[in-house]
Amino acid sequence: MSRVWNFSAGPAAIPSVVLERAQRELLDWNGSGASVMELSHRGKLFIGLAQQAEADLRELLGVPDDYAVLFLQGGATQHFAQIPMNLAGDGDSADYIVNGHWGEKAASEAAPYVRVNIAASSKSDQYLRLPPRESWQLDPRAAYVHYTPNETIHGVEYHEIPDVGDVPLVADFSSNILSEPLNVSRFGLIYAGAQKNIGPSGLVVMIVRRDLLQRVSRPMAKIFRYAEQAANDSMLNTPNTWGWYLAGLTFQWLKDQGGLAAMAERNRAKAELLYQAIDGSGGYYRNPVQVSARSRMNVPFTLHDSALDAAFLKESEAAGLLALKGHKALGGMRASLYNAVPLEAVQALVSFMKDFAVRHG
Amino acid sequence: MSRVWNFSAGPAAIPSVVLERAQRELLDWNGSGASVMELSHRGKLFIGLAQQAEADLRELLGVPDDYAVLFLQGGATQHFAQIPMNLAGDGDSADYIVNGHWGEKAASEAAPYVRVNIAASSKSDQYLRLPPRESWQLDPRAAYVHYTPNETIHGVEYHEIPDVGDVPLVADFSSNILSEPLNVSRFGLIYAGAQKNIGPSGLVVMIVRRDLLQRVSRPMAKIFRYAEQAANDSMLNTPNTWGWYLAGLTFQWLKDQGGLAAMAERNRAKAELLYQAIDGSGGYYRNPVQVSARSRMNVPFTLHDSALDAAFLKESEAAGLLALKGHKALGGMRASLYNAVPLEAVQALVSFMKDFAVRHG
């Protein structure tokens, strides 16, 4: 089978040119006579790769010098717990903005380590709207404010960085990191599981203001301390070297594409095309999300008659459109339009949708 | 450059046929039209892969049904901490046998979570001998006994499973798992970072007796609970899918090689060849480890004159023998002879060593 258009929510599409390069050099990387997976992370060759990846990420996002960049393991979920372990002390509270499934999980995994204050939630709106900044009940003494700029299941996205004053803003950017330029200096800590916009699963990229690493925190193993990882260039133990390598190739690919401003334009065009097809279908397709809160990355939509869902999935797959099944929480369909999904893929999807509507009346 | 013989201590050699297969199907796995890295871990295809990998591992090691098999992240180091978090309750102690660098680290990362009792240590022997079982000061009320069957830096290996009575035996098998048949039922918990005998870094394989998962333990995030991972087939969050895939290919390769009895024979032959070359060199090369404690996996050796080290490393690399530099703790050289290192590689090394000794007198 040839390559399909992949709309998976994650693990998700990786740029074909990145995969082709990884394929070419899989058995002999960089003239070493070995795979990149077979080399010591402490050897000169891998250290060079690791530093280049960090430098490219810093360049792409304009990461200020007073921020550390970490390449970690455990998925965003582990860091739901590790963040309060590192940033909150005994008796501290933290404010959580819950605007979808992942925000809910972040709050519940944090609860053993910090007093969680749900400062805002859109649960009563089934997460189809965003709690507006004015409604957030923030505590100026909170250890940090946590939110999820983009929620993959509900398909909602904050299009502006909320102002939370002097309290460090912590954001789970798993599903929209690198999709547009970002003012990193507005954040205390940014983290992202790699498997949506960066590379394969099993890698977490974190950008954290260095002063936050100095917070005195609870007794715990060194391996859980971000300060230790920062002091050891993310090599306190053996990192996920393959993930780091593919992340680096993806950063280079992003630079070749013109950087994040160019990606933002492409991502906007992709999302617009799909939302227009949905909104212009006369109700055949529907997106349930408040228009101003719509995500550029994840577009859930339903068919006017859910009895057609099975046919839609079967025919779309046969047409080379992969992983359009919606999350069980919302039903229907979902198309994820991360960086590695090209405009052509969305064009193919939209054209299929129009055709499907005609054929199935 | 063509493929070299890779003696890296880890990340280490992966069987060439495994890499070649991964290369062939990197852009289109199993007829999906996508890379295995681009597929949802919850999709039918990946679930099939995950189950097959577990079944093959169970078959290779003869894992009894009352043991769970987990595919986790974080490296062995993270589990140095997570094991006491899961197996020890408030006020419990655990016995640690410290027979090298990794055992030391396991004890120190455990200390925030359990009263660590160093029941035996060979530190005063510079870890070049093993604390004999008779010397272990075990506490029958300990939550568990932890030891490191093979130490990669010092090149020592226990060749028999110690009897510790009814206390669960916990073993860090990172560097010798799957190198020979193992009676899993003698253990409470076995764990191993993948990057030596299993696959790429970023994956940990754990085999744990199910009753131990029921121990009531401290408050912590779900993501750290082995019981939760077991209940969710290691997919409480997105696992390292690439690592799981390569582990599965390696398990299939091991079965094709004749299983662990065949591997044990090959590994014995490889180690014997190298130790004989060292011992038979008339003192030109030396291995400092007590003979009965010598590791089959990691063979540290020194040259009679350390002024020759640089030449040895330079010439061996030019001869296609990679990563022979010893750990800084011992200096000199180290050859790691994991499963994926074939006998030919050791023959090439031994032949180089003889030749080097002649040329450099």
XYZ file of C-alpha atoms in Angstrom, chain A residues 143-329:
187
model
C 2.178 27.998 42.984
C 1.218 28.129 39.306
C -1.733 28.248 36.907
C -2.150 25.215 34.643
C -4.150 25.111 31.427
C -4.400 23.168 28.180
C -4.157 25.538 25.189
C -5.587 22.885 22.860
C -7.812 19.965 23.783
C -7.576 17.099 21.284
C -10.833 15.342 22.113
C -13.195 18.296 22.251
C -11.411 20.285 19.574
C -11.183 23.574 21.454
C -8.197 25.904 21.434
C -7.244 29.129 23.170
C -6.117 31.530 20.480
C -4.535 33.951 22.914
C -2.211 33.455 25.846
C -4.142 34.325 29.008
C -2.683 36.933 31.318
C -2.284 35.486 34.811
C -0.141 38.181 36.354
C 2.947 37.111 38.238
C 1.927 33.517 38.890
C 3.840 31.179 36.548
C 1.675 29.931 33.704
C 2.085 26.225 32.980
C 0.723 24.854 29.717
C 0.282 21.386 28.265
C 1.067 22.123 24.627
C 1.086 18.467 23.552
C -1.293 18.972 20.654
C -0.397 22.405 19.315
C 3.264 23.049 20.060
C 5.174 24.320 17.022
C 1.965 24.923 15.103
C 2.494 28.695 15.207
C 4.942 31.181 16.726
C 4.757 31.387 20.503
C 5.877 33.993 22.999
C 7.649 31.611 25.374
C 8.453 34.379 27.834
C 4.776 34.511 28.786
C 5.080 31.051 30.345
C 6.706 29.508 33.374
C 6.673 26.027 31.919
C 5.614 24.519 28.606
C 5.494 20.785 28.022
C 4.389 18.529 25.224
C 4.209 14.833 24.518
C 6.018 14.403 21.211
C 3.554 12.142 19.448
C 1.421 14.830 17.839
C 3.512 17.672 16.500
C 7.080 16.587 17.221
C 7.763 12.916 16.559
C 7.195 9.443 17.976
C 5.662 8.670 21.370
C 7.845 8.153 24.427
C 9.377 11.626 24.399
C 8.314 14.793 26.211
C 9.743 18.192 25.367
C 9.739 20.709 28.208
C 10.685 24.377 28.281
C 10.969 25.763 31.791
C 12.076 29.079 33.258
C 15.249 28.342 35.164
C 14.290 30.157 38.361
C 11.376 27.732 38.799
C 13.859 24.866 38.968
C 15.198 26.348 42.188
C 11.948 25.980 44.104
C 12.532 23.977 47.224
C 10.310 20.979 47.012
C 9.498 17.692 48.711
C 11.894 14.782 49.213
C 11.919 12.623 46.087
C 14.206 10.585 43.874
C 16.657 12.578 41.777
C 15.188 11.157 38.577
C 11.974 13.118 39.188
C 13.718 16.465 39.707
C 13.687 18.749 36.686
C 16.614 20.665 38.180
C 18.716 17.490 38.056
C 17.717 16.798 34.470
C 18.549 20.393 33.532
C 21.937 20.149 35.252
C 22.626 16.932 33.339
C 21.414 18.070 29.902
C 18.455 15.652 30.156
C 20.856 12.745 30.531
C 20.516 11.957 34.206
C 19.768 8.522 32.812
C 19.596 7.164 29.267
C 17.121 9.290 27.318
C 14.879 8.114 24.489
C 17.576 8.559 21.855
C 15.444 7.564 18.864
C 12.724 10.012 19.877
C 15.275 12.771 20.333
C 16.750 12.017 16.913
C 13.375 12.133 15.135
C 12.427 15.289 17.015
C 15.638 16.844 15.731
C 14.851 15.838 12.158
C 11.374 17.326 12.560
C 12.804 20.608 13.844
C 15.068 20.750 10.785
C 12.078 20.035 8.559
C 10.161 22.888 10.216
C 13.038 25.245 9.518
C 13.106 24.082 5.893
C 9.368 24.819 5.669
C 10.004 28.415 6.623
C 9.634 28.147 10.375
C 6.601 28.625 12.567
C 5.166 31.664 10.806
C 4.889 29.608 7.625
C 3.441 26.672 9.577
C 0.867 28.965 11.184
C -0.293 30.077 7.748
C -0.550 26.507 6.476
C -2.334 25.356 9.594
C -4.821 28.190 9.362
C -5.517 27.407 5.706
C -5.995 23.704 6.453
C -8.401 24.325 9.320
C -10.366 26.946 7.377
C -10.810 24.615 4.458
C -12.233 21.865 6.649
C -14.453 24.097 8.791
C -15.823 25.722 5.637
C -16.649 22.324 4.208
C -18.462 21.411 7.417
C -20.271 24.705 7.829
C -21.119 24.850 4.127
C -22.611 21.368 4.007
C -26.122 22.549 4.823
C -26.136 20.565 8.035
C -24.902 17.331 6.504
C -21.787 17.679 8.663
C -21.663 19.532 11.955
C -18.945 20.751 14.282
C -20.367 21.282 17.771
C -17.749 23.730 19.061
C -18.313 27.439 19.637
C -16.790 29.084 16.568
C -14.333 31.314 18.444
C -13.037 28.316 20.397
C -12.469 26.011 17.433
C -9.158 24.212 17.309
C -6.872 24.445 14.311
C -5.407 21.047 15.211
C -8.331 18.761 15.995
C -11.651 19.030 14.203
C -14.436 16.822 15.513
C -17.519 16.591 13.341
C -20.681 14.525 13.155
C -22.779 13.368 10.240
C -26.414 14.468 10.178
C -27.369 10.808 10.604
C -25.107 8.693 12.780
C -26.350 5.594 10.964
C -23.997 6.702 8.170
C -20.895 6.703 10.427
C -19.858 3.164 9.597
C -20.117 3.768 5.871
C -18.194 7.034 6.191
C -15.356 5.318 8.048
C -15.209 2.357 5.709
C -15.268 4.435 2.536
C -12.852 7.052 3.813
C -10.359 4.363 4.744
C -10.736 2.797 1.314
C -10.024 6.255 -0.120
C -6.722 6.406 1.775
C -7.945 8.686 4.576
C -6.789 7.138 7.858
C -8.010 7.414 11.444
C -11.064 9.636 11.092
C -13.046 7.888 13.802
C -14.002 10.323 16.545
C -13.210 9.882 20.208
C -15.871 7.899 22.024
C -16.644 10.912 24.234
